[in-house]
Amino acid sequence: MNQEHRKANVALRKKRLILTIGSSLVASGLIIGIPVGLVSNLSVTKDPLFDVQKQANSISSISLKSDVVENNADYFSLKSKLFDSDGTKKSGVNLTDFFDFYAQNSNSNFEIVDFQNDFQWQKFKLNITDIEALDQEQSFKIYWRVLQNLDDDKVANSDLHSATVAYNPVSKLSNSSLSNFTSLAKAELSKLRPYFISEFDKSPTRQIAKLTPISEFLDKVNLAKSALEASKIISQYFNLESTITNLLKNKINKFVDDNNFAKSKYSIELIQEPVLKNAYLSKTPLKNIYRVYFLAKFSSDFAKHNNQDLKLAPNFNFAVDLDFSDTFLDGSLANDIELTPFSDNDLTNFSDIHEQSSEKITSWELLNYLKNQVFPSYKEKQTFYKNLLNQVSNVPLLSKIKLKNYISRLKNSDLFSKIKIDFSVDPEKTQFVYQNNKIIIQFHGNIEIYNDKNEIIAQKPFVQNVGNYSVLVKNMPDLISKAKATNFEFKQKDAQISEQNPVPKEEIEKLVNSGDFGKLKNILENPHYYGVKFDEEKLKLLVEKYDVIPVDQLIERSRWTFTYPEEVAGIVNVLSPVFQSGEEMLRFYSALAQKDINFVVKYFFDWLKGLKLIDPAQTWPENLDNTNLFKELAKIKIENKSGWNNFLQEKDRKIQKDIWLFSINNNYWAEKGRMPYSFYLHPRLKNIIDLMVQNEQNTIGVDYYISQIRSESSKIQEIDPTLGDQYRSPIKTLTDFIVAFYQNIYSNKTGLLSESLGNNFDYKINFEIVHPKAATTQFEDESSPRSTISGFNFVHVNQPVNAPQTRDSEPQPTKEAQQESKVNLKYWYEVGPVDQNGKIISVIFKTQPKEITISTNKDGVIIPESIEKLNNFVDNFPSATLPTYLDNNDFNDLWTNINRLVGDKEDYVDITELIKKFPMYSYFSLHYPELGLAVKKDVVKKPVESEPTEVTVQAPAVPAPAPTPPAPASAPAPAPAPAEPSPPAEPAPTPKSTGELAGIYENYPGIDTIKVLHFYVYNKKNPNEFSTKKMKFFVYQTDKSLLNS
């Protein structure tokens, strides 16, 4: 069992890999050759084996009890009490009565273990299993272990330990005396510190720890050839030498020799780790905690003074843990550096302050320009933003750095001989913020600290706000023209309208006059009323964050095969639901282009390979670098590897084109002569591709090629005449494809905006009622608060305000009624920062206004929000998947019983008793217990009496076919229920005559064995409010009823 315990303990220590040298004492005189225990930093566990091992390892030293030494004149006298004359051990001797065991207490002092009264030791026992007499050394070798009795009559035993204890009657070189000194030394050496600034002048060899990496310091110490050399190295950085000197000079640690000179009683030496003996200084498992080892012993002078052999005197080794947090050159140095904000003077161009005619640039213009720039690599993009931030101020950014704490007191020559400070800007986080009633641009970045090996060892985030660009305009004069030429193109489409239930005109006017545009927009967009679809796609791009979809997800959501005409024409058209609009497609391209080119080419390689436009067996080239990238990509062919074959006819095969155009979701049909979202190769790029492939010496880098593509692509006209057949260049390799991609990006004139404007920015719609006389002037009135244009760039769109709008259905009342019931609404969007209530604080961009004309109805009703929620529930409930099957008797009984319960009631009626066994009701009540179902007859309006008029009715030439009924085997897909039941013009038929009850159940057209049952939904907490929409369930007459029990 003990052997198993030992194996388990060894396995535990190996598994934890946390073997640390405990603060231990080893005697080499009176206490000879005691192995230092390996102490884990683990916390106390419920494992008794672990506990006894821990306690045994905490024993630091062993000595003979003082009374044992005093009561025995010499070694042999003591031996006779332990052994018989023949050398065998005496029986009945309690060996623990002869030896003291030392351990370190909670106060870091070394004291004798009291197994009876010490709380930490009370549950343990000491067992000395054997003893040997070493006459030549006049010592005893003992074997011992710690044990603990367990509740189940088992015993947990530690590993067997051994120690050699020498007999020495000298009391002046006692264990206790040296133990006390060791405790004091440990406490003082734990306070080691780096030198103060004022202390460096006292010695030219002293080094600044804060400017030295911890790894460098460790290497120096542990590679020392001797303990003395290691001590000197530590003393170059820490006050080790002075600490030891002061400790030994203390009066309590001195004695007076025979010549009446005060001398040190003790000595302290640096030693290597006692067990492995491979380091003077080692790292512990605790963060920033390092351990250094010392040996404490009596001085040679003191031993000589007492006529004792120093070799037989006790000596203790011990470990001191030092906290090096914020001590060496590491990430903590960032805490000593801060960046102060630019001042107004820093951002003001004083040479131009009195010139009223100087050109200005706004935050909107600048940020719009920045967000539309595409770079061949992320590194180039960072460099551009870094230069921009340096050019925006009269002073360099680094001049705004302020040093704090320890390093602020160092000489610059010392500081900057060891470190270098620079900064980087994060372009992705550059955004608008609203501050001090002003919209400004906020730059985010990092202050970077480099060591003398040019490695970043610390970074500190910074933020700089810039709202005055006069210095930037002075330093970069061509910036204004570039920024103003980068328009945010917003060609807003006409709103689509599908009127169902118009609301009163007064309600529309009230919402407009009160400025409650959000509620008005909700009513207009609600399909129950108007079903308006506003074009907001590109506005969403301004305020929503965007991440490029992972390529594996894009592969899963893309498909491609040649259609017959596309194969003949050489057009690859990929279909993917990822891109719902041209704007989303463009944002994908531009966001991808913002990435490093290595990311871009690998992304397209994986996607095209997933689409089988690249051979699935093709592997990614190895050893790509900045100069051979395009040359190697030219070896990867783009061709149809899908296996799809259209079996082209001979005449089409003769005119078949190579792949020359890459498009998504049929975009190549979008606009004649213009394909802003498709890839093709313009003749201008041919020479660049030839140079890429022929780069024999690999001397030209990626940046050069991209700059050439950018230069040539920017000259391509928006309506490109080179799209004609005679100019089409084939896309045969991945290099061709990548060039076509960047050509698409750099030739685009519509504004990319791959990144959002910033946090807390949004767009809001505004409305005005346009009256016939004021329609042409109201919005242009500069005195109108609502029409005032902000100081930011207002982008005019070449589209008429009164553009025609599309309607799915439009009532045709009389001229007078039409004039009164119609409302012309002018609407436009404003973009800017919003407050906590979602209200725009300051407008940075405003769209060109457009108009919609809507009908109104004085009898219309705006449904309360609580009922709207019920209607939404009805719209989304899967009623079509929950059919009910009844035999002939149950089928007929259901309608009879409904007629009986409803009778002449015109209110809502609960028919739960009739349907509680239906599967559809079981599902409904189980998942939505808070809701209930009710039926209600449609209200029948009597026809208004009027003068008879002749009406000629043209009979249809061909009768309309009845709808195809759903198959009984599966649930039918119901037709959409009307948002609100329309009353019939004539009295509803009676149930007896038609088998229907208006508003409650009806025959499925053309089939007598299927009926449609309608229910209104209500919330049981508010049983007086019902949905205005009805859920419809299908009931089938079959041979057998399928009901729940």
Short mmCIF file of N, CA and C in Angstrom, two decimals, residues 859-945:
data_model
loop_
_atom_site.label_atom_id
_atom_site.label_comp_id
_atom_site.label_asym_id
_atom_site.label_seq_id
_atom_site.Cartn_x
_atom_site.Cartn_y
_atom_site.Cartn_z
N ASP A 859 -63.01 56.70 -41.76
CA ASP A 859 -63.51 55.63 -40.88
C ASP A 859 -62.41 54.64 -40.50
N GLY A 860 -61.20 54.89 -40.98
CA GLY A 860 -60.10 53.96 -40.68
C GLY A 860 -59.72 54.01 -39.21
N VAL A 861 -59.15 52.94 -38.74
CA VAL A 861 -58.79 52.82 -37.33
C VAL A 861 -57.33 52.39 -37.23
N ILE A 862 -56.60 53.06 -36.35
CA ILE A 862 -55.22 52.65 -36.06
C ILE A 862 -55.25 51.62 -34.94
N ILE A 863 -54.80 50.47 -35.24
CA ILE A 863 -54.87 49.37 -34.28
C ILE A 863 -53.88 49.62 -33.14
N PRO A 864 -54.34 49.41 -31.86
CA PRO A 864 -53.42 49.58 -30.72
C PRO A 864 -52.24 48.60 -30.80
N GLU A 865 -51.17 48.96 -30.12
CA GLU A 865 -49.96 48.15 -30.17
C GLU A 865 -50.19 46.74 -29.64
N SER A 866 -51.02 46.62 -28.59
CA SER A 866 -51.28 45.29 -28.02
C SER A 866 -51.97 44.38 -29.04
N ILE A 867 -52.86 44.96 -29.85
CA ILE A 867 -53.54 44.15 -30.88
C ILE A 867 -52.60 43.87 -32.03
N GLU A 868 -51.71 44.81 -32.32
CA GLU A 868 -50.71 44.56 -33.37
C GLU A 868 -49.86 43.34 -33.02
N LYS A 869 -49.53 43.20 -31.73
CA LYS A 869 -48.74 42.04 -31.32
C LYS A 869 -49.52 40.76 -31.56
N LEU A 870 -50.82 40.79 -31.29
CA LEU A 870 -51.65 39.61 -31.56
C LEU A 870 -51.71 39.32 -33.06
N ASN A 871 -51.80 40.37 -33.86
CA ASN A 871 -51.82 40.19 -35.31
C ASN A 871 -50.50 39.59 -35.81
N ASN A 872 -49.40 40.06 -35.25
CA ASN A 872 -48.09 39.50 -35.62
C ASN A 872 -48.01 38.02 -35.25
N PHE A 873 -48.62 37.68 -34.11
CA PHE A 873 -48.65 36.28 -33.72
C PHE A 873 -49.42 35.45 -34.74
N VAL A 874 -50.56 35.97 -35.16
CA VAL A 874 -51.37 35.28 -36.17
C VAL A 874 -50.58 35.07 -37.46
N ASP A 875 -49.87 36.13 -37.87
CA ASP A 875 -49.10 36.04 -39.12
C ASP A 875 -48.04 34.95 -39.06
N ASN A 876 -47.47 34.74 -37.89
CA ASN A 876 -46.33 33.83 -37.78
C ASN A 876 -46.69 32.45 -37.24
N PHE A 877 -47.94 32.25 -36.84
CA PHE A 877 -48.32 30.95 -36.30
C PHE A 877 -48.43 29.92 -37.43
N PRO A 878 -47.84 28.72 -37.25
CA PRO A 878 -47.83 27.71 -38.34
C PRO A 878 -49.13 26.94 -38.45
N SER A 879 -50.24 27.63 -38.65
CA SER A 879 -51.54 26.97 -38.67
C SER A 879 -51.67 25.99 -39.84
N ALA A 880 -50.97 26.30 -40.95
CA ALA A 880 -51.10 25.43 -42.13
C ALA A 880 -50.51 24.05 -41.89
N THR A 881 -49.67 23.92 -40.88
CA THR A 881 -49.03 22.62 -40.62
C THR A 881 -49.79 21.82 -39.55
N LEU A 882 -50.96 22.29 -39.15
CA LEU A 882 -51.72 21.63 -38.08
C LEU A 882 -53.14 21.29 -38.56
N PRO A 883 -53.29 20.36 -39.50
CA PRO A 883 -54.63 19.99 -40.00
C PRO A 883 -55.38 19.12 -38.99
N THR A 884 -56.68 19.10 -39.11
CA THR A 884 -57.53 18.26 -38.26
C THR A 884 -58.28 17.27 -39.16
N TYR A 885 -58.29 15.98 -38.76
CA TYR A 885 -58.95 14.94 -39.55
C TYR A 885 -60.10 14.35 -38.73
N LEU A 886 -61.33 14.41 -39.28
CA LEU A 886 -62.53 13.93 -38.59
C LEU A 886 -63.30 12.97 -39.48
N ASP A 887 -63.92 11.94 -38.85
CA ASP A 887 -64.78 11.05 -39.65
C ASP A 887 -66.08 11.77 -39.96
N ASN A 888 -66.95 11.11 -40.68
CA ASN A 888 -68.16 11.78 -41.19
C ASN A 888 -69.03 12.32 -40.07
N ASN A 889 -69.21 11.53 -39.00
CA ASN A 889 -70.09 11.98 -37.89
C ASN A 889 -69.47 13.15 -37.14
N ASP A 890 -68.19 13.01 -36.77
CA ASP A 890 -67.53 14.10 -36.05
C ASP A 890 -67.47 15.36 -36.90
N PHE A 891 -67.27 15.18 -38.18
CA PHE A 891 -67.18 16.31 -39.11
C PHE A 891 -68.48 17.10 -39.11
N ASN A 892 -69.62 16.40 -39.26
CA ASN A 892 -70.92 17.09 -39.30
C ASN A 892 -71.31 17.63 -37.93
N ASP A 893 -70.98 16.87 -36.85
CA ASP A 893 -71.32 17.33 -35.51
C ASP A 893 -70.60 18.64 -35.17
N LEU A 894 -69.38 18.80 -35.64
CA LEU A 894 -68.62 20.01 -35.32
C LEU A 894 -69.34 21.24 -35.81
N TRP A 895 -69.79 21.24 -37.03
CA TRP A 895 -70.43 22.45 -37.58
C TRP A 895 -71.80 22.68 -36.95
N THR A 896 -72.50 21.57 -36.65
CA THR A 896 -73.81 21.71 -35.99
C THR A 896 -73.65 22.33 -34.61
N ASN A 897 -72.66 21.85 -33.86
CA ASN A 897 -72.44 22.37 -32.50
C ASN A 897 -71.94 23.81 -32.52
N ILE A 898 -71.14 24.17 -33.52
CA ILE A 898 -70.71 25.58 -33.62
C ILE A 898 -71.92 26.47 -33.88
N ASN A 899 -72.79 26.02 -34.79
CA ASN A 899 -74.00 26.82 -35.08
C ASN A 899 -74.85 26.99 -33.81
N ARG A 900 -74.93 25.91 -33.01
CA ARG A 900 -75.73 25.96 -31.78
C ARG A 900 -75.13 26.93 -30.77
N LEU A 901 -73.80 26.88 -30.58
CA LEU A 901 -73.16 27.76 -29.60
C LEU A 901 -73.17 29.22 -30.02
N VAL A 902 -72.97 29.45 -31.30
CA VAL A 902 -72.90 30.83 -31.79
C VAL A 902 -74.30 31.43 -31.86
N GLY A 903 -75.23 30.68 -32.43
CA GLY A 903 -76.61 31.14 -32.52
C GLY A 903 -76.71 32.52 -33.14
N ASP A 904 -77.41 33.39 -32.44
CA ASP A 904 -77.57 34.77 -32.92
C ASP A 904 -76.55 35.73 -32.31
N LYS A 905 -75.59 35.17 -31.57
CA LYS A 905 -74.61 36.05 -30.91
C LYS A 905 -73.76 36.78 -31.97
N GLU A 906 -73.55 38.07 -31.73
CA GLU A 906 -72.71 38.87 -32.62
C GLU A 906 -71.35 39.17 -31.99
N ASP A 907 -71.13 38.66 -30.77
CA ASP A 907 -69.86 38.89 -30.07
C ASP A 907 -68.98 37.65 -30.23
N TYR A 908 -67.82 37.69 -29.60
CA TYR A 908 -66.88 36.57 -29.66
C TYR A 908 -67.40 35.41 -28.82
N VAL A 909 -67.21 34.21 -29.32
CA VAL A 909 -67.73 33.01 -28.65
C VAL A 909 -66.59 32.01 -28.45
N ASP A 910 -66.53 31.45 -27.24
CA ASP A 910 -65.51 30.44 -26.91
C ASP A 910 -66.06 29.06 -27.26
N ILE A 911 -65.36 28.33 -28.15
CA ILE A 911 -65.81 26.99 -28.53
C ILE A 911 -64.74 25.95 -28.15
N THR A 912 -64.01 26.25 -27.06
CA THR A 912 -62.92 25.36 -26.64
C THR A 912 -63.41 23.94 -26.41
N GLU A 913 -64.62 23.77 -25.83
CA GLU A 913 -65.13 22.43 -25.55
C GLU A 913 -65.24 21.59 -26.82
N LEU A 914 -65.46 22.24 -27.95
CA LEU A 914 -65.64 21.50 -29.19
C LEU A 914 -64.31 21.10 -29.83
N ILE A 915 -63.25 21.82 -29.52
CA ILE A 915 -61.99 21.59 -30.24
C ILE A 915 -60.84 21.13 -29.33
N LYS A 916 -61.09 20.91 -28.04
CA LYS A 916 -60.00 20.65 -27.10
C LYS A 916 -59.24 19.37 -27.39
N LYS A 917 -59.84 18.43 -28.16
CA LYS A 917 -59.12 17.20 -28.52
C LYS A 917 -58.45 17.29 -29.88
N PHE A 918 -58.61 18.43 -30.56
CA PHE A 918 -57.98 18.59 -31.86
C PHE A 918 -56.45 18.77 -31.68
N PRO A 919 -55.66 18.12 -32.48
CA PRO A 919 -54.20 18.29 -32.37
C PRO A 919 -53.76 19.74 -32.47
N MET A 920 -54.43 20.50 -33.30
CA MET A 920 -54.02 21.90 -33.45
C MET A 920 -54.23 22.67 -32.15
N TYR A 921 -55.30 22.36 -31.40
CA TYR A 921 -55.54 23.06 -30.15
C TYR A 921 -54.58 22.59 -29.07
N SER A 922 -54.25 21.32 -29.08
CA SER A 922 -53.29 20.80 -28.10
C SER A 922 -51.94 21.51 -28.27
N TYR A 923 -51.54 21.67 -29.52
CA TYR A 923 -50.28 22.36 -29.79
C TYR A 923 -50.36 23.82 -29.33
N PHE A 924 -51.46 24.48 -29.65
CA PHE A 924 -51.62 25.89 -29.32
C PHE A 924 -51.63 26.10 -27.81
N SER A 925 -52.41 25.30 -27.08
CA SER A 925 -52.54 25.50 -25.62
C SER A 925 -51.27 25.11 -24.88
N LEU A 926 -50.51 24.14 -25.44
CA LEU A 926 -49.28 23.73 -24.79
C LEU A 926 -48.20 24.80 -24.91
N HIS A 927 -48.04 25.40 -26.08
CA HIS A 927 -46.96 26.36 -26.32
C HIS A 927 -47.34 27.80 -25.99
N TYR A 928 -48.63 28.09 -25.97
CA TYR A 928 -49.06 29.48 -25.73
C TYR A 928 -50.20 29.49 -24.71
N PRO A 929 -49.94 29.05 -23.48
CA PRO A 929 -51.03 28.96 -22.49
C PRO A 929 -51.61 30.31 -22.11
N GLU A 930 -50.86 31.39 -22.39
CA GLU A 930 -51.37 32.72 -22.02
C GLU A 930 -52.39 33.26 -23.03
N LEU A 931 -52.55 32.57 -24.16
CA LEU A 931 -53.45 33.04 -25.21
C LEU A 931 -54.68 32.14 -25.33
N GLY A 932 -55.74 32.71 -25.88
CA GLY A 932 -56.97 31.95 -26.10
C GLY A 932 -57.50 32.15 -27.51
N LEU A 933 -58.45 31.31 -27.92
CA LEU A 933 -59.06 31.36 -29.25
C LEU A 933 -60.55 31.59 -29.11
N ALA A 934 -61.11 32.34 -30.04
CA ALA A 934 -62.55 32.61 -30.05
C ALA A 934 -63.00 32.79 -31.50
N VAL A 935 -64.32 32.54 -31.73
CA VAL A 935 -64.88 32.74 -33.07
C VAL A 935 -65.88 33.89 -33.01
N LYS A 936 -66.17 34.47 -34.17
CA LYS A 936 -67.12 35.59 -34.23
C LYS A 936 -67.66 35.70 -35.64
N LYS A 937 -68.96 35.81 -35.72
CA LYS A 937 -69.59 35.96 -37.04
C LYS A 937 -69.24 37.31 -37.64
N ASP A 938 -69.14 37.31 -38.96
CA ASP A 938 -68.97 38.59 -39.65
C ASP A 938 -70.26 39.38 -39.53
N VAL A 939 -70.12 40.70 -39.36
CA VAL A 939 -71.28 41.59 -39.29
C VAL A 939 -71.86 41.74 -40.69
N VAL A 940 -73.19 41.55 -40.82
CA VAL A 940 -73.85 41.65 -42.12
C VAL A 940 -74.53 43.01 -42.21
N LYS A 941 -74.08 43.82 -43.16
CA LYS A 941 -74.68 45.14 -43.35
C LYS A 941 -75.83 45.05 -44.34
N LYS A 942 -76.93 45.71 -43.97
CA LYS A 942 -78.06 45.76 -44.89
C LYS A 942 -77.75 46.72 -46.02
N PRO A 943 -78.16 46.39 -47.25
CA PRO A 943 -77.90 47.29 -48.39
C PRO A 943 -78.69 48.59 -48.25
N VAL A 944 -78.07 49.68 -48.63
CA VAL A 944 -78.72 50.98 -48.56
C VAL A 944 -79.71 51.10 -49.71
N GLU A 945 -80.97 51.52 -49.34
CA GLU A 945 -81.98 51.68 -50.38
C GLU A 945 -81.66 52.90 -51.23
#
